[in-house]
Amino acid sequence: MKIDQECVGCIINQSLKVSDAIQADELLTNKISSTVELMSHNFSFELSPPEVASDVYEKMATIAQKEDLYAEVKELSTQKARSFLPFLQQQLETSDNKLLTATKIAVAGNVIDLAAAVEFDLDEELNKIFHTEFAHNDFRSFQIELESAKRVVILGDNVGEHIFDYIFIEVMQELYPNIEFYYMVRGNPIINDVTMKEAREAGFDKLCHLIDSGVNTPGFAYSRANKQAQELFDSVDLIISKGMGNYECLSPSHRGNICFLLKVKCDVVARSLSQKVGDIVCKLVKDWDV
């Protein structure tokens, strides 16, 4: 996806969220917002929203002299996500379709998105997710792909959400013990996206193959990935893409067999998917008609 004019305003507004997150004083807040406003005049409409955002966040981090702008917020998101684990385990224990339940848990976690134009309450989402149908529902096709797959990559998204991804992978490993699973994370801190630091802290390195993608974008921008990540992305049987940032970077992609799991949180992505803001999506793309 290329950025839309609406994306420009959204990216500019994120400068205010950053200022709040780092408790910036008025002088620093004004410097950050004016710099981003100035940068917006030169945004390339040939790039995806995550590619544009990466440059903006790098500049804001330099101004704030803080490598990880959302470090403290990410810790709180992880703590909050962990507080739901007993409830989620109970849902799995009583489920008559563990894969569907685990998939919905993974999608529910996708509401933890600090870059979203519309924010959702995690408590509310978890209370209703198990009774909500996918607006775009390729779940059965996704299940069929898993039944024949040998190697699967899960593209991680946000911190906090990654705790729910852990459950998702655990269940898939239980149901499909012959599959090798890979969890791919960002190459450096960008917004509240999961990196090697948070993934290791959560134990992903003991759960499955943990891969540093090398990307500096809040989405898997293939051209910015390291060689290992590119080769893995190209060669596995199935890609499970979590969240809007990964969707924006991979729509379209040079490869097929990508299952997009996300909560729709902005009008631009809603139009791209022919859905509404607030919908949950399980979309399997076998081939791209481009």
mmCIF file of N, CA and C in Angstrom, residues 21-96:
data_model
loop_
_atom_site.group_PDB
_atom_site.id
_atom_site.type_symbol
_atom_site.label_atom_id
_atom_site.label_comp_id
_atom_site.label_asym_id
_atom_site.label_seq_id
_atom_site.Cartn_x
_atom_site.Cartn_y
_atom_site.Cartn_z
ATOM 1 N N ALA A 21 4.109 10.358 25.629
ATOM 2 C CA ALA A 21 4.748 9.136 26.125
ATOM 3 C C ALA A 21 6.060 9.432 26.839
ATOM 4 N N ILE A 22 6.823 10.395 26.331
ATOM 5 C CA ILE A 22 8.123 10.703 26.936
ATOM 6 C C ILE A 22 8.020 11.865 27.929
ATOM 7 N N GLN A 23 6.786 12.342 28.163
ATOM 8 C CA GLN A 23 6.535 13.448 29.095
ATOM 9 C C GLN A 23 7.392 14.665 28.742
ATOM 10 N N ALA A 24 7.341 15.004 27.482
ATOM 11 C CA ALA A 24 8.127 16.138 26.984
ATOM 12 C C ALA A 24 7.578 17.459 27.513
ATOM 13 N N ASP A 25 8.475 18.410 27.769
ATOM 14 C CA ASP A 25 8.011 19.744 28.162
ATOM 15 C C ASP A 25 7.526 20.485 26.927
ATOM 16 N N GLU A 26 7.037 21.694 27.124
ATOM 17 C CA GLU A 26 6.422 22.450 26.020
ATOM 18 C C GLU A 26 7.423 22.723 24.905
ATOM 19 N N LEU A 27 8.657 23.040 25.278
ATOM 20 C CA LEU A 27 9.677 23.358 24.283
ATOM 21 C C LEU A 27 9.975 22.153 23.408
ATOM 22 N N LEU A 28 10.173 20.984 24.029
ATOM 23 C CA LEU A 28 10.477 19.768 23.276
ATOM 24 C C LEU A 28 9.273 19.321 22.454
ATOM 25 N N THR A 29 8.080 19.459 23.023
ATOM 26 C CA THR A 29 6.864 19.103 22.295
ATOM 27 C C THR A 29 6.724 19.919 21.023
ATOM 28 N N ASN A 30 6.954 21.215 21.139
ATOM 29 C CA ASN A 30 6.851 22.099 19.970
ATOM 30 C C ASN A 30 7.915 21.771 18.930
ATOM 31 N N LYS A 31 9.115 21.423 19.392
ATOM 32 C CA LYS A 31 10.192 21.095 18.464
ATOM 33 C C LYS A 31 9.875 19.814 17.699
ATOM 34 N N ILE A 32 9.356 18.832 18.408
ATOM 35 C CA ILE A 32 9.005 17.562 17.762
ATOM 36 C C ILE A 32 7.883 17.757 16.748
ATOM 37 N N SER A 33 6.819 18.432 17.163
ATOM 38 C CA SER A 33 5.655 18.595 16.283
ATOM 39 C C SER A 33 5.985 19.461 15.069
ATOM 40 N N SER A 34 6.754 20.514 15.251
ATOM 41 C CA SER A 34 7.097 21.389 14.119
ATOM 42 C C SER A 34 8.021 20.679 13.143
ATOM 43 N N THR A 35 8.917 19.842 13.655
ATOM 44 C CA THR A 35 9.820 19.079 12.780
ATOM 45 C C THR A 35 9.042 18.083 11.932
ATOM 46 N N VAL A 36 8.101 17.377 12.568
ATOM 47 C CA VAL A 36 7.304 16.390 11.829
ATOM 48 C C VAL A 36 6.412 17.088 10.806
ATOM 49 N N GLU A 37 5.854 18.217 11.192
ATOM 50 C CA GLU A 37 5.026 19.002 10.258
ATOM 51 C C GLU A 37 5.845 19.397 9.033
ATOM 52 N N LEU A 38 7.075 19.817 9.261
ATOM 53 C CA LEU A 38 7.957 20.214 8.161
ATOM 54 C C LEU A 38 8.304 19.005 7.281
ATOM 55 N N MET A 39 8.578 17.878 7.910
ATOM 56 C CA MET A 39 8.905 16.664 7.160
ATOM 57 C C MET A 39 7.736 16.226 6.281
ATOM 58 N N SER A 40 6.527 16.471 6.749
ATOM 59 C CA SER A 40 5.333 15.992 6.039
ATOM 60 C C SER A 40 5.199 16.600 4.646
ATOM 61 N N HIS A 41 5.798 17.768 4.428
ATOM 62 C CA HIS A 41 5.719 18.411 3.112
ATOM 63 C C HIS A 41 6.488 17.629 2.053
ATOM 64 N N ASN A 42 7.391 16.750 2.517
ATOM 65 C CA ASN A 42 8.222 15.994 1.579
ATOM 66 C C ASN A 42 7.973 14.489 1.646
ATOM 67 N N PHE A 43 6.865 14.083 2.249
ATOM 68 C CA PHE A 43 6.552 12.656 2.284
ATOM 69 C C PHE A 43 6.412 12.120 0.862
ATOM 70 N N SER A 44 7.001 10.961 0.610
ATOM 71 C CA SER A 44 6.891 10.331 -0.706
ATOM 72 C C SER A 44 5.633 9.481 -0.789
ATOM 73 N N PHE A 45 4.800 9.751 -1.768
ATOM 74 C CA PHE A 45 3.579 8.978 -1.944
ATOM 75 C C PHE A 45 3.831 7.700 -2.742
ATOM 76 N N GLU A 46 5.108 7.382 -2.930
ATOM 77 C CA GLU A 46 5.488 6.109 -3.534
ATOM 78 C C GLU A 46 5.856 5.080 -2.471
ATOM 79 N N LEU A 47 5.826 5.484 -1.208
ATOM 80 C CA LEU A 47 6.193 4.598 -0.103
ATOM 81 C C LEU A 47 4.965 4.167 0.679
ATOM 82 N N SER A 48 5.107 3.086 1.431
ATOM 83 C CA SER A 48 4.037 2.627 2.312
ATOM 84 C C SER A 48 4.034 3.471 3.581
ATOM 85 N N PRO A 49 2.912 3.515 4.307
ATOM 86 C CA PRO A 49 2.871 4.286 5.560
ATOM 87 C C PRO A 49 3.983 3.906 6.546
ATOM 88 N N PRO A 50 4.276 2.602 6.754
ATOM 89 C CA PRO A 50 5.359 2.271 7.688
ATOM 90 C C PRO A 50 6.730 2.784 7.245
ATOM 91 N N GLU A 51 6.984 2.813 5.944
ATOM 92 C CA GLU A 51 8.272 3.323 5.463
ATOM 93 C C GLU A 51 8.402 4.818 5.744
ATOM 94 N N VAL A 52 7.323 5.550 5.532
ATOM 95 C CA VAL A 52 7.334 6.983 5.829
ATOM 96 C C VAL A 52 7.477 7.197 7.337
ATOM 97 N N ALA A 53 6.734 6.419 8.114
ATOM 98 C CA ALA A 53 6.759 6.569 9.573
ATOM 99 C C ALA A 53 8.135 6.288 10.154
ATOM 100 N N SER A 54 8.865 5.348 9.561
ATOM 101 C CA SER A 54 10.178 4.993 10.110
ATOM 102 C C SER A 54 11.116 6.196 10.121
ATOM 103 N N ASP A 55 11.094 6.988 9.047
ATOM 104 C CA ASP A 55 11.952 8.176 8.980
ATOM 105 C C ASP A 55 11.527 9.216 10.012
ATOM 106 N N VAL A 56 10.217 9.346 10.189
ATOM 107 C CA VAL A 56 9.691 10.310 11.153
ATOM 108 C C VAL A 56 10.086 9.926 12.579
ATOM 109 N N TYR A 57 9.928 8.658 12.906
ATOM 110 C CA TYR A 57 10.251 8.213 14.266
ATOM 111 C C TYR A 57 11.744 8.267 14.546
ATOM 112 N N GLU A 58 12.540 8.003 13.537
ATOM 113 C CA GLU A 58 13.990 8.124 13.711
ATOM 114 C C GLU A 58 14.368 9.563 14.039
ATOM 115 N N LYS A 59 13.717 10.502 13.352
ATOM 116 C CA LYS A 59 13.987 11.930 13.609
ATOM 117 C C LYS A 59 13.511 12.326 15.000
ATOM 118 N N MET A 60 12.331 11.864 15.396
ATOM 119 C CA MET A 60 11.812 12.201 16.725
ATOM 120 C C MET A 60 12.704 11.630 17.824
ATOM 121 N N ALA A 61 13.218 10.414 17.619
ATOM 122 C CA ALA A 61 14.104 9.797 18.610
ATOM 123 C C ALA A 61 15.390 10.601 18.757
ATOM 124 N N THR A 62 15.893 11.126 17.639
ATOM 125 C CA THR A 62 17.107 11.947 17.678
ATOM 126 C C THR A 62 16.865 13.243 18.439
ATOM 127 N N ILE A 63 15.743 13.878 18.172
ATOM 128 C CA ILE A 63 15.406 15.127 18.850
ATOM 129 C C ILE A 63 15.236 14.910 20.353
ATOM 130 N N ALA A 64 14.555 13.813 20.698
ATOM 131 C CA ALA A 64 14.281 13.511 22.110
ATOM 132 C C ALA A 64 15.483 12.900 22.816
ATOM 133 N N GLN A 65 16.516 12.526 22.037
ATOM 134 C CA GLN A 65 17.702 11.854 22.579
ATOM 135 C C GLN A 65 17.304 10.608 23.367
ATOM 136 N N LYS A 66 16.422 9.830 22.741
ATOM 137 C CA LYS A 66 15.897 8.628 23.385
ATOM 138 C C LYS A 66 15.736 7.553 22.318
ATOM 139 N N GLU A 67 16.514 6.483 22.421
ATOM 140 C CA GLU A 67 16.516 5.460 21.377
ATOM 141 C C GLU A 67 15.165 4.780 21.232
ATOM 142 N N ASP A 68 14.543 4.431 22.359
ATOM 143 C CA ASP A 68 13.250 3.734 22.331
ATOM 144 C C ASP A 68 12.204 4.655 22.948
ATOM 145 N N LEU A 69 11.462 5.343 22.090
ATOM 146 C CA LEU A 69 10.518 6.365 22.556
ATOM 147 C C LEU A 69 9.409 5.796 23.429
ATOM 148 N N TYR A 70 9.069 4.529 23.224
ATOM 149 C CA TYR A 70 7.952 3.934 23.957
ATOM 150 C C TYR A 70 8.397 2.840 24.927
ATOM 151 N N ALA A 71 9.638 2.902 25.395
ATOM 152 C CA ALA A 71 10.174 1.839 26.254
ATOM 153 C C ALA A 71 9.298 1.595 27.478
ATOM 154 N N GLU A 72 8.946 2.661 28.187
ATOM 155 C CA GLU A 72 8.151 2.503 29.406
ATOM 156 C C GLU A 72 6.734 2.029 29.093
ATOM 157 N N VAL A 73 6.170 2.560 28.014
ATOM 158 C CA VAL A 73 4.813 2.177 27.624
ATOM 159 C C VAL A 73 4.772 0.700 27.220
ATOM 160 N N LYS A 74 5.810 0.230 26.548
ATOM 161 C CA LYS A 74 5.860 -1.175 26.125
ATOM 162 C C LYS A 74 5.896 -2.106 27.338
ATOM 163 N N GLU A 75 6.616 -1.707 28.370
ATOM 164 C CA GLU A 75 6.654 -2.521 29.589
ATOM 165 C C GLU A 75 5.269 -2.627 30.214
ATOM 166 N N LEU A 76 4.556 -1.518 30.243
ATOM 167 C CA LEU A 76 3.199 -1.525 30.805
ATOM 168 C C LEU A 76 2.254 -2.360 29.944
ATOM 169 N N SER A 77 2.415 -2.283 28.627
ATOM 170 C CA SER A 77 1.569 -3.080 27.726
ATOM 171 C C SER A 77 1.789 -4.571 27.958
ATOM 172 N N THR A 78 3.038 -4.953 28.170
ATOM 173 C CA THR A 78 3.344 -6.361 28.426
ATOM 174 C C THR A 78 2.725 -6.818 29.735
ATOM 175 N N GLN A 79 2.839 -5.988 30.758
ATOM 176 C CA GLN A 79 2.251 -6.335 32.060
ATOM 177 C C GLN A 79 0.733 -6.500 31.945
ATOM 178 N N LYS A 80 0.103 -5.592 31.212
ATOM 179 C CA LYS A 80 -1.350 -5.672 31.067
ATOM 180 C C LYS A 80 -1.742 -6.926 30.298
ATOM 181 N N ALA A 81 -1.028 -7.226 29.230
ATOM 182 C CA ALA A 81 -1.326 -8.420 28.441
ATOM 183 C C ALA A 81 -1.182 -9.674 29.297
ATOM 184 N N ARG A 82 -0.140 -9.731 30.103
ATOM 185 C CA ARG A 82 0.079 -10.905 30.960
ATOM 186 C C ARG A 82 -1.043 -11.082 31.980
ATOM 187 N N SER A 83 -1.668 -9.989 32.395
ATOM 188 C CA SER A 83 -2.739 -10.078 33.390
ATOM 189 C C SER A 83 -3.956 -10.834 32.862
ATOM 190 N N PHE A 84 -4.058 -10.954 31.537
ATOM 191 C CA PHE A 84 -5.190 -11.663 30.929
ATOM 192 C C PHE A 84 -4.913 -13.149 30.700
ATOM 193 N N LEU A 85 -3.701 -13.600 30.962
ATOM 194 C CA LEU A 85 -3.341 -14.986 30.639
ATOM 195 C C LEU A 85 -4.243 -16.035 31.302
ATOM 196 N N PRO A 86 -4.584 -15.909 32.585
ATOM 197 C CA PRO A 86 -5.485 -16.909 33.180
ATOM 198 C C PRO A 86 -6.842 -16.992 32.468
ATOM 199 N N PHE A 87 -7.383 -15.835 32.107
ATOM 200 C CA PHE A 87 -8.655 -15.802 31.381
ATOM 201 C C PHE A 87 -8.525 -16.461 30.019
ATOM 202 N N LEU A 88 -7.431 -16.179 29.313
ATOM 203 C CA LEU A 88 -7.236 -16.735 27.976
ATOM 204 C C LEU A 88 -7.000 -18.241 28.023
ATOM 205 N N GLN A 89 -6.262 -18.692 29.010
ATOM 206 C CA GLN A 89 -6.050 -20.136 29.158
ATOM 207 C C GLN A 89 -7.365 -20.853 29.435
ATOM 208 N N GLN A 90 -8.220 -20.210 30.207
ATOM 209 C CA GLN A 90 -9.539 -20.789 30.484
ATOM 210 C C GLN A 90 -10.363 -20.894 29.208
ATOM 211 N N GLN A 91 -10.285 -19.868 28.367
ATOM 212 C CA GLN A 91 -11.012 -19.899 27.092
ATOM 213 C C GLN A 91 -10.529 -21.056 26.223
ATOM 214 N N LEU A 92 -9.236 -21.287 26.220
ATOM 215 C CA LEU A 92 -8.680 -22.387 25.425
ATOM 216 C C LEU A 92 -9.095 -23.748 25.984
ATOM 217 N N GLU A 93 -9.098 -23.873 27.292
ATOM 218 C CA GLU A 93 -9.441 -25.147 27.923
ATOM 219 C C GLU A 93 -10.887 -25.551 27.666
ATOM 220 N N THR A 94 -11.757 -24.579 27.517
ATOM 221 C CA THR A 94 -13.182 -24.870 27.312
ATOM 222 C C THR A 94 -13.593 -24.777 25.844
ATOM 223 N N SER A 95 -12.626 -24.519 24.972
ATOM 224 C CA SER A 95 -12.942 -24.322 23.551
ATOM 225 C C SER A 95 -13.118 -25.657 22.837
ATOM 226 N N ASP A 96 -14.061 -25.703 21.891
ATOM 227 C CA ASP A 96 -14.216 -26.893 21.051
ATOM 228 C C ASP A 96 -13.500 -26.706 19.707
#
